[in-house]
PDB file of C-alpha atoms and ligand atoms in Angstrom:
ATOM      1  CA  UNK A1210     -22.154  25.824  16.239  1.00 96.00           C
ATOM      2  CA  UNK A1211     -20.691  22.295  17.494  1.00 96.00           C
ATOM      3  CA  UNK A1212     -16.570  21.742  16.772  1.00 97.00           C
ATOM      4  CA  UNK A1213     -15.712  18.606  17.130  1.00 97.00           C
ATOM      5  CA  UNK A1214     -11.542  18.155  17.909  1.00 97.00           C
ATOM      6  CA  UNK A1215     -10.186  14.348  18.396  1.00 97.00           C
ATOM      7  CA  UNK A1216      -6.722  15.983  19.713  1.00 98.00           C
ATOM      8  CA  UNK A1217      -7.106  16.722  23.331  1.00 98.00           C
ATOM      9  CA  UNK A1218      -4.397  20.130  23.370  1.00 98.00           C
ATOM     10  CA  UNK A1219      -5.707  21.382  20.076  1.00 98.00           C
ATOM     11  CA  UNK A1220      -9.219  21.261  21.701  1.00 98.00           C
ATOM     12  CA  UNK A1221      -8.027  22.716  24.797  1.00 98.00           C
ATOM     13  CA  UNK A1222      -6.387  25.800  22.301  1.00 98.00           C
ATOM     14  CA  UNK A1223      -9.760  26.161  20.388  1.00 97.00           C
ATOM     15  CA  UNK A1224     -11.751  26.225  23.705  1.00 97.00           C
ATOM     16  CA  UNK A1225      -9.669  28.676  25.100  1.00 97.00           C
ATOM     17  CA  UNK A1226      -9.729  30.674  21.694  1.00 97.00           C
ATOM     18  CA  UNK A1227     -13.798  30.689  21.263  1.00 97.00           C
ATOM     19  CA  UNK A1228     -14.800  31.519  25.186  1.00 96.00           C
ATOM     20  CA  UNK A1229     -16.242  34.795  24.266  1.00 97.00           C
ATOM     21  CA  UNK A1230     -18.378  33.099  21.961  1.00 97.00           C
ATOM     22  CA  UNK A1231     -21.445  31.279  23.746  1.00 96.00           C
ATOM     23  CA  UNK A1232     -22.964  29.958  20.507  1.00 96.00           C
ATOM     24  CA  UNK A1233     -20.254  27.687  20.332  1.00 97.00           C
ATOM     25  CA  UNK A1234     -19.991  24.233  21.794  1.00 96.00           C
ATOM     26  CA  UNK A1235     -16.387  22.459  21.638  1.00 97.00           C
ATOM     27  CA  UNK A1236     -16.380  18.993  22.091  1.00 97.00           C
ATOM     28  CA  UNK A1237     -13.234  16.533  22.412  1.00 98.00           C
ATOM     29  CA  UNK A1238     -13.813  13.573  20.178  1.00 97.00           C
ATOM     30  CA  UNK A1239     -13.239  11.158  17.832  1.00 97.00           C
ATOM     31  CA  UNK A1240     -16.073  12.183  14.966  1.00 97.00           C
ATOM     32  CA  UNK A1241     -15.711   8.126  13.570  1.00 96.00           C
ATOM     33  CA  UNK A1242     -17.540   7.656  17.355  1.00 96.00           C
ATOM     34  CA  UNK A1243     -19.248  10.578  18.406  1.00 96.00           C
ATOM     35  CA  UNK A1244     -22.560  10.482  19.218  1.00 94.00           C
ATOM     36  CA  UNK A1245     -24.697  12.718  17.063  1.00 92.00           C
ATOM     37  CA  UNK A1246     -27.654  11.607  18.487  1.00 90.00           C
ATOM     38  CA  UNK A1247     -26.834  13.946  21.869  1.00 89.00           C
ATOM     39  CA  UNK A1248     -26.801  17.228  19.349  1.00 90.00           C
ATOM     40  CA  UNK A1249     -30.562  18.183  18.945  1.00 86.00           C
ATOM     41  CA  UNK A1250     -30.774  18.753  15.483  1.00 93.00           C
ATOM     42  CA  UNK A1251     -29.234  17.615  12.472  1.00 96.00           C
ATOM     43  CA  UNK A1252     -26.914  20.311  10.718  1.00 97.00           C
ATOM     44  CA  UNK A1253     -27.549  23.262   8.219  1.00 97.00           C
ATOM     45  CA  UNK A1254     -23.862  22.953   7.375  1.00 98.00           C
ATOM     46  CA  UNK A1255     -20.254  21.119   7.637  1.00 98.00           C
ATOM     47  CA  UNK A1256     -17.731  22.372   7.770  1.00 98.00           C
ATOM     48  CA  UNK A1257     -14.314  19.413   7.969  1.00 97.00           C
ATOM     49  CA  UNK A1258     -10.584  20.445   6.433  1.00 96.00           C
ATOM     50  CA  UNK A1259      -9.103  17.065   6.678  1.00 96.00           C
ATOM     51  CA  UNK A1260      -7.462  17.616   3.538  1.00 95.00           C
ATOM     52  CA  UNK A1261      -4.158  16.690   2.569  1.00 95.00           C
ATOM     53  CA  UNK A1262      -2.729  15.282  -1.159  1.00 96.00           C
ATOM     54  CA  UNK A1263      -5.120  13.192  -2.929  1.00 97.00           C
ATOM     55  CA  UNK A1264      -7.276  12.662   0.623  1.00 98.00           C
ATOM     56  CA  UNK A1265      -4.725   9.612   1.314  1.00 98.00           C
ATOM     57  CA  UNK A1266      -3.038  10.228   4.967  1.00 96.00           C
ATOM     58  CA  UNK A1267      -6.152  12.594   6.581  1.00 96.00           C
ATOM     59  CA  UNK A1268      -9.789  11.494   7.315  1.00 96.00           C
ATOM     60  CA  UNK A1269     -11.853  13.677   5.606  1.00 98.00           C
ATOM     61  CA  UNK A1270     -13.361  10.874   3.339  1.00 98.00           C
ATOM     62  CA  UNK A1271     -14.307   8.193   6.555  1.00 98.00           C
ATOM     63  CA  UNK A1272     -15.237  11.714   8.481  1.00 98.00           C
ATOM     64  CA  UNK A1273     -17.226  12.703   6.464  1.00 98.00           C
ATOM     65  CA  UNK A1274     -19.015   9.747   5.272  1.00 98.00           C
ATOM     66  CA  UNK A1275     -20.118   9.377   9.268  1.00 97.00           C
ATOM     67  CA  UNK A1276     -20.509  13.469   9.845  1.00 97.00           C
ATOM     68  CA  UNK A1277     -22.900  13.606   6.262  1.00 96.00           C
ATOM     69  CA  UNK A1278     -25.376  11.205   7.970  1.00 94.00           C
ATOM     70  CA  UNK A1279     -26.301  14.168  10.361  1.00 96.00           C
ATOM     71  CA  UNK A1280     -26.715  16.833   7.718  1.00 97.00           C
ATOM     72  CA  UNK A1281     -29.948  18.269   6.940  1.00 97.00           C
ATOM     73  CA  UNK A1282     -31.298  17.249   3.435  1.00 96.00           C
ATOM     74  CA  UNK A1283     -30.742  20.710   2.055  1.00 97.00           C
ATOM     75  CA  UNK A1284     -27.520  21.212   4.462  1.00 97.00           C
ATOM     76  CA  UNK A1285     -24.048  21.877   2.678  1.00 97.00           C
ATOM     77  CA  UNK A1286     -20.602  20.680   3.007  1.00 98.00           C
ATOM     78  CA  UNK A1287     -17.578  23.220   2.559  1.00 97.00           C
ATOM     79  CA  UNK A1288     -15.311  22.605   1.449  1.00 97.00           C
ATOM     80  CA  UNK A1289     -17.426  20.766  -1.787  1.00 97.00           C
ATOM     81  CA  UNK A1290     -15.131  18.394  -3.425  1.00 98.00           C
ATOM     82  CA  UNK A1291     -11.790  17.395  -4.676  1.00 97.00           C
ATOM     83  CA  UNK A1292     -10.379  16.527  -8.023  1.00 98.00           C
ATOM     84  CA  UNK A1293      -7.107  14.693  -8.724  1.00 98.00           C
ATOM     85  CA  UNK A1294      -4.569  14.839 -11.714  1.00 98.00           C
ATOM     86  CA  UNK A1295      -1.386  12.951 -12.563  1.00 98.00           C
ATOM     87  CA  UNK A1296       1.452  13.043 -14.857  1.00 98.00           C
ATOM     88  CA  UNK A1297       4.610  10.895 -15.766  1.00 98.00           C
ATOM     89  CA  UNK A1298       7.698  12.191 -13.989  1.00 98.00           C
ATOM     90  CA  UNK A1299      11.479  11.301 -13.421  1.00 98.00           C
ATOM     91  CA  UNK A1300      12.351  12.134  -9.706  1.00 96.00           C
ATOM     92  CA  UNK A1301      15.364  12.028  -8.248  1.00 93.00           C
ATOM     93  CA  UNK A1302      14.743  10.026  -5.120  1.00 91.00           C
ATOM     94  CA  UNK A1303      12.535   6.841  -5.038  1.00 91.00           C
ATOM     95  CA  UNK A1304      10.483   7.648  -2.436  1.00 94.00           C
ATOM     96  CA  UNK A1305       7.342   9.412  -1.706  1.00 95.00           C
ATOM     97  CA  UNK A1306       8.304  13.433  -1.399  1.00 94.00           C
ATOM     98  CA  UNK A1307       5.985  16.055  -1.456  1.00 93.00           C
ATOM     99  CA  UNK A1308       7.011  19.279  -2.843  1.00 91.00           C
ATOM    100  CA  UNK A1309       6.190  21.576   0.148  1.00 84.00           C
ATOM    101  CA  UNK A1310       7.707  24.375   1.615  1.00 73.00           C
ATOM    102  CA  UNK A1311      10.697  22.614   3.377  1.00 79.00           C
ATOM    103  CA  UNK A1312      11.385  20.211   0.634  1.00 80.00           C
ATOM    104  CA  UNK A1313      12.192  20.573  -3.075  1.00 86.00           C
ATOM    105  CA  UNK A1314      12.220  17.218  -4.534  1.00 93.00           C
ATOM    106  CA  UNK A1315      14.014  17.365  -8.137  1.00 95.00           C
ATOM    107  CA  UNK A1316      11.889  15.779 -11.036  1.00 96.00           C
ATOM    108  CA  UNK A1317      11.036  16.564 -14.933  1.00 97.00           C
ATOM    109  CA  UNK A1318       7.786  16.332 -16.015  1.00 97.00           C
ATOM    110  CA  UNK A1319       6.980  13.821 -18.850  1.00 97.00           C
ATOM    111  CA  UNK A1320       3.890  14.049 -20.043  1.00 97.00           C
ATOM    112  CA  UNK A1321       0.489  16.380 -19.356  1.00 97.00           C
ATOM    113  CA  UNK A1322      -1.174  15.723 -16.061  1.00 98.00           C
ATOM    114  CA  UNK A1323      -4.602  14.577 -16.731  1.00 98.00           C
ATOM    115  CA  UNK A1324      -7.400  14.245 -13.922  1.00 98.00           C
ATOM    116  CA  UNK A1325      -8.202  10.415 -12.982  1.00 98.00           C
ATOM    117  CA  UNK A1326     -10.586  11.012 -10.041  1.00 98.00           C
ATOM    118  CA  UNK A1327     -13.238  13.545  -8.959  1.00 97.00           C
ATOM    119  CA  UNK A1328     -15.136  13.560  -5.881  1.00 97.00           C
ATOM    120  CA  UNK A1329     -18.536  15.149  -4.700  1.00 97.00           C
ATOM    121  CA  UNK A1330     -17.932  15.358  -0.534  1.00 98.00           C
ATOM    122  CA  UNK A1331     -22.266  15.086  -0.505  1.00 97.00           C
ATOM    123  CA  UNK A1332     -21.773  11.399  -1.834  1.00 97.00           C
ATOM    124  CA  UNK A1333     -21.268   8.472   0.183  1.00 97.00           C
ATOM    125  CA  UNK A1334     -17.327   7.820  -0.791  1.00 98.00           C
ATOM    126  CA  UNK A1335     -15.784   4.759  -0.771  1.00 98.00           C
ATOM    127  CA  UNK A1336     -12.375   5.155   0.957  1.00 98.00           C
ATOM    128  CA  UNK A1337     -10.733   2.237  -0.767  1.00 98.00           C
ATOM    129  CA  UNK A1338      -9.944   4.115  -3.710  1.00 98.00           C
ATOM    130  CA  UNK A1339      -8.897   2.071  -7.411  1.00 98.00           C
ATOM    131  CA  UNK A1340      -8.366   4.134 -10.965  1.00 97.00           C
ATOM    132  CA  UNK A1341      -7.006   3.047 -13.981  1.00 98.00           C
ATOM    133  CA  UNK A1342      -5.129   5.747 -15.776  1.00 98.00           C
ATOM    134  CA  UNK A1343      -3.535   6.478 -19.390  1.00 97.00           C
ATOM    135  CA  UNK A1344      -0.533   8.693 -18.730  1.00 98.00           C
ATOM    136  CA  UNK A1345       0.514  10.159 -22.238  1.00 97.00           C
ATOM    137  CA  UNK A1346       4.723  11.216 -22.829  1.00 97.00           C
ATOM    138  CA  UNK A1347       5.156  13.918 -24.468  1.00 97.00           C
ATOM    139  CA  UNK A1348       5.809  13.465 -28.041  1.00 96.00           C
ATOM    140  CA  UNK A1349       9.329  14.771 -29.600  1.00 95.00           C
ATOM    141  CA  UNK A1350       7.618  18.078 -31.085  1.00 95.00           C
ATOM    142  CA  UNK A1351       6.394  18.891 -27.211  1.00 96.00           C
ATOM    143  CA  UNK A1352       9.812  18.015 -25.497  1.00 96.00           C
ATOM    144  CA  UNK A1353      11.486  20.669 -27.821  1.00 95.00           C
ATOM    145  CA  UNK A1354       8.430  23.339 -27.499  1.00 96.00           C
ATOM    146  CA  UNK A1355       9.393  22.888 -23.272  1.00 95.00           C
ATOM    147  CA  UNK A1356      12.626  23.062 -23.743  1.00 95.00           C
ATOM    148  CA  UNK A1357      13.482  19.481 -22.185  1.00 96.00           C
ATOM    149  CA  UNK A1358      17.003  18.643 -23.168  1.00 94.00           C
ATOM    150  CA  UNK A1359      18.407  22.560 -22.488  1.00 95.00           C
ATOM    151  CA  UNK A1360      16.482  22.405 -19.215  1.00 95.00           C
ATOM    152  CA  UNK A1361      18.471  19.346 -17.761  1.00 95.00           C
ATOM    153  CA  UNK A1362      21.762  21.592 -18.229  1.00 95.00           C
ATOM    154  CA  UNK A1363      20.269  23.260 -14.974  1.00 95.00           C
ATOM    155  CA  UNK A1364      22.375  22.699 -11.816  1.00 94.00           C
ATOM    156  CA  UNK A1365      20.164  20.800  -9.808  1.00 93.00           C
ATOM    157  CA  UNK A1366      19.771  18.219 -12.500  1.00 94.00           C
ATOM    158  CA  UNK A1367      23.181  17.666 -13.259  1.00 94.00           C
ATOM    159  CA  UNK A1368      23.942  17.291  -9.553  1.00 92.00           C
ATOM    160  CA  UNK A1369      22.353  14.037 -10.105  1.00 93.00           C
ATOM    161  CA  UNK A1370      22.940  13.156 -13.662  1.00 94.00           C
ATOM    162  CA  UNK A1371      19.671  13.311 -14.989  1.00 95.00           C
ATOM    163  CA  UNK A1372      20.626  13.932 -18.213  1.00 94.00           C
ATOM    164  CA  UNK A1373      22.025  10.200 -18.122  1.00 95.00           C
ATOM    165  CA  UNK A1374      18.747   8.989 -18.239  1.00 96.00           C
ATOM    166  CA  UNK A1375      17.749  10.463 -21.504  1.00 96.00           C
ATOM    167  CA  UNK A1376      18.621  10.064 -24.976  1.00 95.00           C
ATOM    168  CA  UNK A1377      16.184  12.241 -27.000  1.00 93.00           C
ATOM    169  CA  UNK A1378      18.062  11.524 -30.375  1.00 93.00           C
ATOM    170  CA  UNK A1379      17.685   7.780 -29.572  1.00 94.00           C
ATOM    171  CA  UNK A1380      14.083   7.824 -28.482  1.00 94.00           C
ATOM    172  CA  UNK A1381      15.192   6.645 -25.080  1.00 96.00           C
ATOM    173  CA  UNK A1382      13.337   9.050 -21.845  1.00 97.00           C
ATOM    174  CA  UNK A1383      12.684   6.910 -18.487  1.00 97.00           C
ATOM    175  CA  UNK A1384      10.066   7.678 -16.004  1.00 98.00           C
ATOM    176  CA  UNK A1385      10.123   6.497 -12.374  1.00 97.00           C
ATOM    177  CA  UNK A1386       6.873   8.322 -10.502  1.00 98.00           C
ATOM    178  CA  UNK A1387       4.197  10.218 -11.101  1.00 98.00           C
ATOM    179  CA  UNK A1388       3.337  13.329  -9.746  1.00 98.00           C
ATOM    180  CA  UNK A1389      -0.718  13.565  -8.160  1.00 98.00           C
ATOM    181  CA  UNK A1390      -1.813  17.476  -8.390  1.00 97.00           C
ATOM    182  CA  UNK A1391      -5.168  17.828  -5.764  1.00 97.00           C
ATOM    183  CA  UNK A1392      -7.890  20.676  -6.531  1.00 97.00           C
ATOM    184  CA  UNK A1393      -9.859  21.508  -3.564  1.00 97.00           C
ATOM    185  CA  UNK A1394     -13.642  22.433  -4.744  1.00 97.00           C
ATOM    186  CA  UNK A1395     -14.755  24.978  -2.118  1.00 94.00           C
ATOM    187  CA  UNK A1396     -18.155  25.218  -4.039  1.00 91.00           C
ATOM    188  CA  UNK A1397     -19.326  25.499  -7.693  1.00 88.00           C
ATOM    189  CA  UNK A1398     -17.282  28.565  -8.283  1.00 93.00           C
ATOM    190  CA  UNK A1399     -14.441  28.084  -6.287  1.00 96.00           C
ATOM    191  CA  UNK A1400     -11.400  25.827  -6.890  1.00 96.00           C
ATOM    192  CA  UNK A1401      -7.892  26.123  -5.051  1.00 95.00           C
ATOM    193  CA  UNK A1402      -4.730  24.615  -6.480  1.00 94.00           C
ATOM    194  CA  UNK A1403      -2.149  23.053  -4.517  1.00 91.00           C
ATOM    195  CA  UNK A1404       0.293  25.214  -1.895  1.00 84.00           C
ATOM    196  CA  UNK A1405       3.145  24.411  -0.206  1.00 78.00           C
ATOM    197  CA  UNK A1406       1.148  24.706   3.123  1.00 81.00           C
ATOM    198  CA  UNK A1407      -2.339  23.226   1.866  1.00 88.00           C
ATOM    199  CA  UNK A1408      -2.457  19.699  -0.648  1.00 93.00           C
ATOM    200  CA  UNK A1409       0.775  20.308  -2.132  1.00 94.00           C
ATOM    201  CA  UNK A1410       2.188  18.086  -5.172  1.00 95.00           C
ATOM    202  CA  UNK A1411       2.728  14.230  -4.204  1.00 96.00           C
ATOM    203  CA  UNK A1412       5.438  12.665  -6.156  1.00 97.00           C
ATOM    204  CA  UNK A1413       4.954   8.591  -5.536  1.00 98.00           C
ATOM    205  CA  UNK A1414       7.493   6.186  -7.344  1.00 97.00           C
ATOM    206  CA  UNK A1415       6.729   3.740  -9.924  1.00 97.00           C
ATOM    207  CA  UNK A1416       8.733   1.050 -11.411  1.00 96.00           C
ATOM    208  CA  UNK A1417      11.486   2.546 -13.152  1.00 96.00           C
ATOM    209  CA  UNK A1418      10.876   2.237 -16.929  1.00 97.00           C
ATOM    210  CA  UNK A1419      12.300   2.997 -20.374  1.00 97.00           C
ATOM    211  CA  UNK A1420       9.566   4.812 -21.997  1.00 97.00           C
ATOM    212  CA  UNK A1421       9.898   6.545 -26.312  1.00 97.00           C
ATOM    213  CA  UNK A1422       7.938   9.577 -26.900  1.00 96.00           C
ATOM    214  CA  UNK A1423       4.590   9.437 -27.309  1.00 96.00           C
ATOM    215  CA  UNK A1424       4.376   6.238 -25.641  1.00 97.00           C
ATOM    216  CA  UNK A1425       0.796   5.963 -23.308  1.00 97.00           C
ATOM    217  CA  UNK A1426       1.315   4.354 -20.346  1.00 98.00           C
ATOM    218  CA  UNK A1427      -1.785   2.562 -18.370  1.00 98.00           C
ATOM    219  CA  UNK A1428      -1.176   2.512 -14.857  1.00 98.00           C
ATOM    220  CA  UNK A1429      -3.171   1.014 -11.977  1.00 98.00           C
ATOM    221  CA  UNK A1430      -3.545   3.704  -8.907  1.00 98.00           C
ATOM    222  CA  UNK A1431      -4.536   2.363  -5.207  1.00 98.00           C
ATOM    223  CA  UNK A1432      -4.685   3.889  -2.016  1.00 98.00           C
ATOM    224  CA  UNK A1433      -7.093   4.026   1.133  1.00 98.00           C
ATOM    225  CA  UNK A1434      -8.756   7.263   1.863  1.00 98.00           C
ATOM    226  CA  UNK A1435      -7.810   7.862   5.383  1.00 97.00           C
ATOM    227  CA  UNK A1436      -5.298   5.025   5.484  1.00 97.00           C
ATOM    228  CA  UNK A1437      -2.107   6.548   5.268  1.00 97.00           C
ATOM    229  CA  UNK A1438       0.567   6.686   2.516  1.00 97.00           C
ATOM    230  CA  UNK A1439       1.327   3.327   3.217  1.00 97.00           C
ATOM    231  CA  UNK A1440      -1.688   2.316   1.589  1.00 98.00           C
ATOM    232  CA  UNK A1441      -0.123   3.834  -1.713  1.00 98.00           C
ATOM    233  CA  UNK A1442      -0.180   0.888  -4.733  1.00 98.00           C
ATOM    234  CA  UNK A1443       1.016   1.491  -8.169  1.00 98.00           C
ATOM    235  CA  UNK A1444       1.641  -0.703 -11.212  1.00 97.00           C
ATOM    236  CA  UNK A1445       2.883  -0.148 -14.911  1.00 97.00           C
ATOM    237  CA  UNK A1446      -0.380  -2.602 -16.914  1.00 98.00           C
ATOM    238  CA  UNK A1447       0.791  -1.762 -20.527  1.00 96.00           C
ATOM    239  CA  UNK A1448       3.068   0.617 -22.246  1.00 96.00           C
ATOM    240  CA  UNK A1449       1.812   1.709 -26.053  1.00 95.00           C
ATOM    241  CA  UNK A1450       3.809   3.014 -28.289  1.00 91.00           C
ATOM    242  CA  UNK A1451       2.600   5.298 -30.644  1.00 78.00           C
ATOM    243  CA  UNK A1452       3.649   3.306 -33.922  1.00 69.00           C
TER     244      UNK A1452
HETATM  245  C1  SAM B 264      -5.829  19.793   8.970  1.00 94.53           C
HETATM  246  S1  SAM B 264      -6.282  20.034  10.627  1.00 94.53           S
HETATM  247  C2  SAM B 264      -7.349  21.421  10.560  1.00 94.53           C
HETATM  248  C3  SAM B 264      -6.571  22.683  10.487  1.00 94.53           C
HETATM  249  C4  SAM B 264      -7.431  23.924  10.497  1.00 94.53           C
HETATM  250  N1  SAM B 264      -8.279  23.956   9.317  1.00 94.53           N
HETATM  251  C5  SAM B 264      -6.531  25.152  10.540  1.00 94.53           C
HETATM  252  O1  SAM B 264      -6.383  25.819   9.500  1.00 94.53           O
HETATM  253  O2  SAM B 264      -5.949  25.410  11.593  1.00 94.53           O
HETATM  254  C6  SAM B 264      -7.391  18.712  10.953  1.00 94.53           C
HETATM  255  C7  SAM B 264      -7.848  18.646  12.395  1.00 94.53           C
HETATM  256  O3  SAM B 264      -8.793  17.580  12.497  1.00 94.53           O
HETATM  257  C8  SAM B 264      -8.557  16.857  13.702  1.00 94.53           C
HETATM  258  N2  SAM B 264      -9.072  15.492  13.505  1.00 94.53           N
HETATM  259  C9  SAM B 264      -8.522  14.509  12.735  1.00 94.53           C
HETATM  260  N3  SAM B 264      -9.267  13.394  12.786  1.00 94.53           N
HETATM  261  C10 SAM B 264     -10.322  13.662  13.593  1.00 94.53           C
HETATM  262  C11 SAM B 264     -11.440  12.894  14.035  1.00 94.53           C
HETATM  263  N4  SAM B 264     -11.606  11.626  13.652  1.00 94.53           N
HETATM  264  N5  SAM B 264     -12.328  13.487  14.861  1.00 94.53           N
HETATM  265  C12 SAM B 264     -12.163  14.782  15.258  1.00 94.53           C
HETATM  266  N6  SAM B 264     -11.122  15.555  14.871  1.00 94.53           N
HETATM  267  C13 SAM B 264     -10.206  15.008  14.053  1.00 94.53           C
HETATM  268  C14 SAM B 264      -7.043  16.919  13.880  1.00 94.53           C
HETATM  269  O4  SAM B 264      -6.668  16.687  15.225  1.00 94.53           O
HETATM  270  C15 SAM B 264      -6.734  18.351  13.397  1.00 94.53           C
HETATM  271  O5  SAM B 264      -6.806  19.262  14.459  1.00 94.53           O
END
């Protein structure tokens, strides 16, 4: 077993933690530059948890797209895959929150999330990632089924007025982010929804926009794989109304 660690204290923890074990060689580098060629054979298996939200601020998609090179043609990758949904929201800040354990960012859902990008980790990924998604609002019949208009009596919405922003008799709902739900595939059988300590919910802001019920939005999604949230692009293409 090789471990590769780029952070010099968290290699000096798992060296310390896997001295009993002399099958294991821990190595401190950067995997983007390590040499592969100095490990004698290429590998049965891999073995990365670079994960975070949608892939965007860790490196598991450049890691892995150097690490798959020195994978045996049968080897395997765990974990497998990831696949990515997103929905219409209304938060209450704008600005990208994640809804982990130490933060509860306040938002209504507007519309189903729907899955805009699924990956394979034994492909060759390109980290500069591009999708163009329809984002459906839910149509009057579905707000009333959720309960949308009683649920923004709750406390924590009317601490910031959300009800303000919604007029369901009028037609008039607004939505200012979307919310990005990541499924990690461990293999075939295995899929793990978001946690507050592993890929929780993303919410990332959009223009703020008046939107009617059962309007479908088509939105353009950017970001670099690996490159940070900063990388994040969004933009509202067309809004169509359902009449
Ligand atoms: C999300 S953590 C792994 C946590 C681990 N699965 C656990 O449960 O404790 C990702 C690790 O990958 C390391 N890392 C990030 N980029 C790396 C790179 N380019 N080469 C080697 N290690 C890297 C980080 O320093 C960090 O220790």
């Amino acid at each position: 077993i090789k471990a590769i660690e780029l952070n010099n204290s968290t290699y000096q923890l798992a060296k310390e933690n896997l001295k009993e074990f002399d099958n294991i060689q821990v190595f401190n580098d950067d995997i983007l530059s390590f040499d592969f060629s100095k490990l004698n054979e290429k590998a049965d298996l891999i073995i990365c948890e670079m994960l975070d939200t949608a892939l965007i601020d860790e490196e598991e998609v450049p890691v892995l797209n150097r690490a798959r090179k020195f994978l045996k043609e049968d080897g395997e990758i765990i974990p497998r895959g990831m696949i990515n949904s997103a929905e219409a929201i209304f938060m209450n800040n704008h600005f990208i929150q994640y809804e982990d354990d130490e933060y509860s960012p306040i938002y209504v859902s507007l519309g189903e999330s729907v899955v805009y990008s699924e990956f394979d980790f034994m492909d060759e990924i390109d980290c500069k990632f591009s999708a163009e998604m329809e984002l459906k609002i839910y149509g009057r019949e579905e707000l009333d089924e959720i309960g949308f208009e009683e649920n923004l009596n709750e406390e924590r919405y009317e601490k910031f007025n959300f009800k303000e922003n919604f007029n369901i008799e009028e037609d008039k709902l607004k939505i200012n982010g979307i919310k990005i739900t990541s499924f990690t595939k461990m293999n075939d059988n295995i899929i793990c929804g978001p946690t507050p300590m592993l890929n929780p919910a993303m919410l990332i802001p959009i223009e703020e926009t008046e939107v009617k019920c059962g309007d479908a939005i088509r939105l353009r999604l950017e970001y670099v794989m690996g490159g940070g949230v900063e990388s994040i692009r969004t933009e509202i293409l067309e809004i169509n109304h359902m009449d």
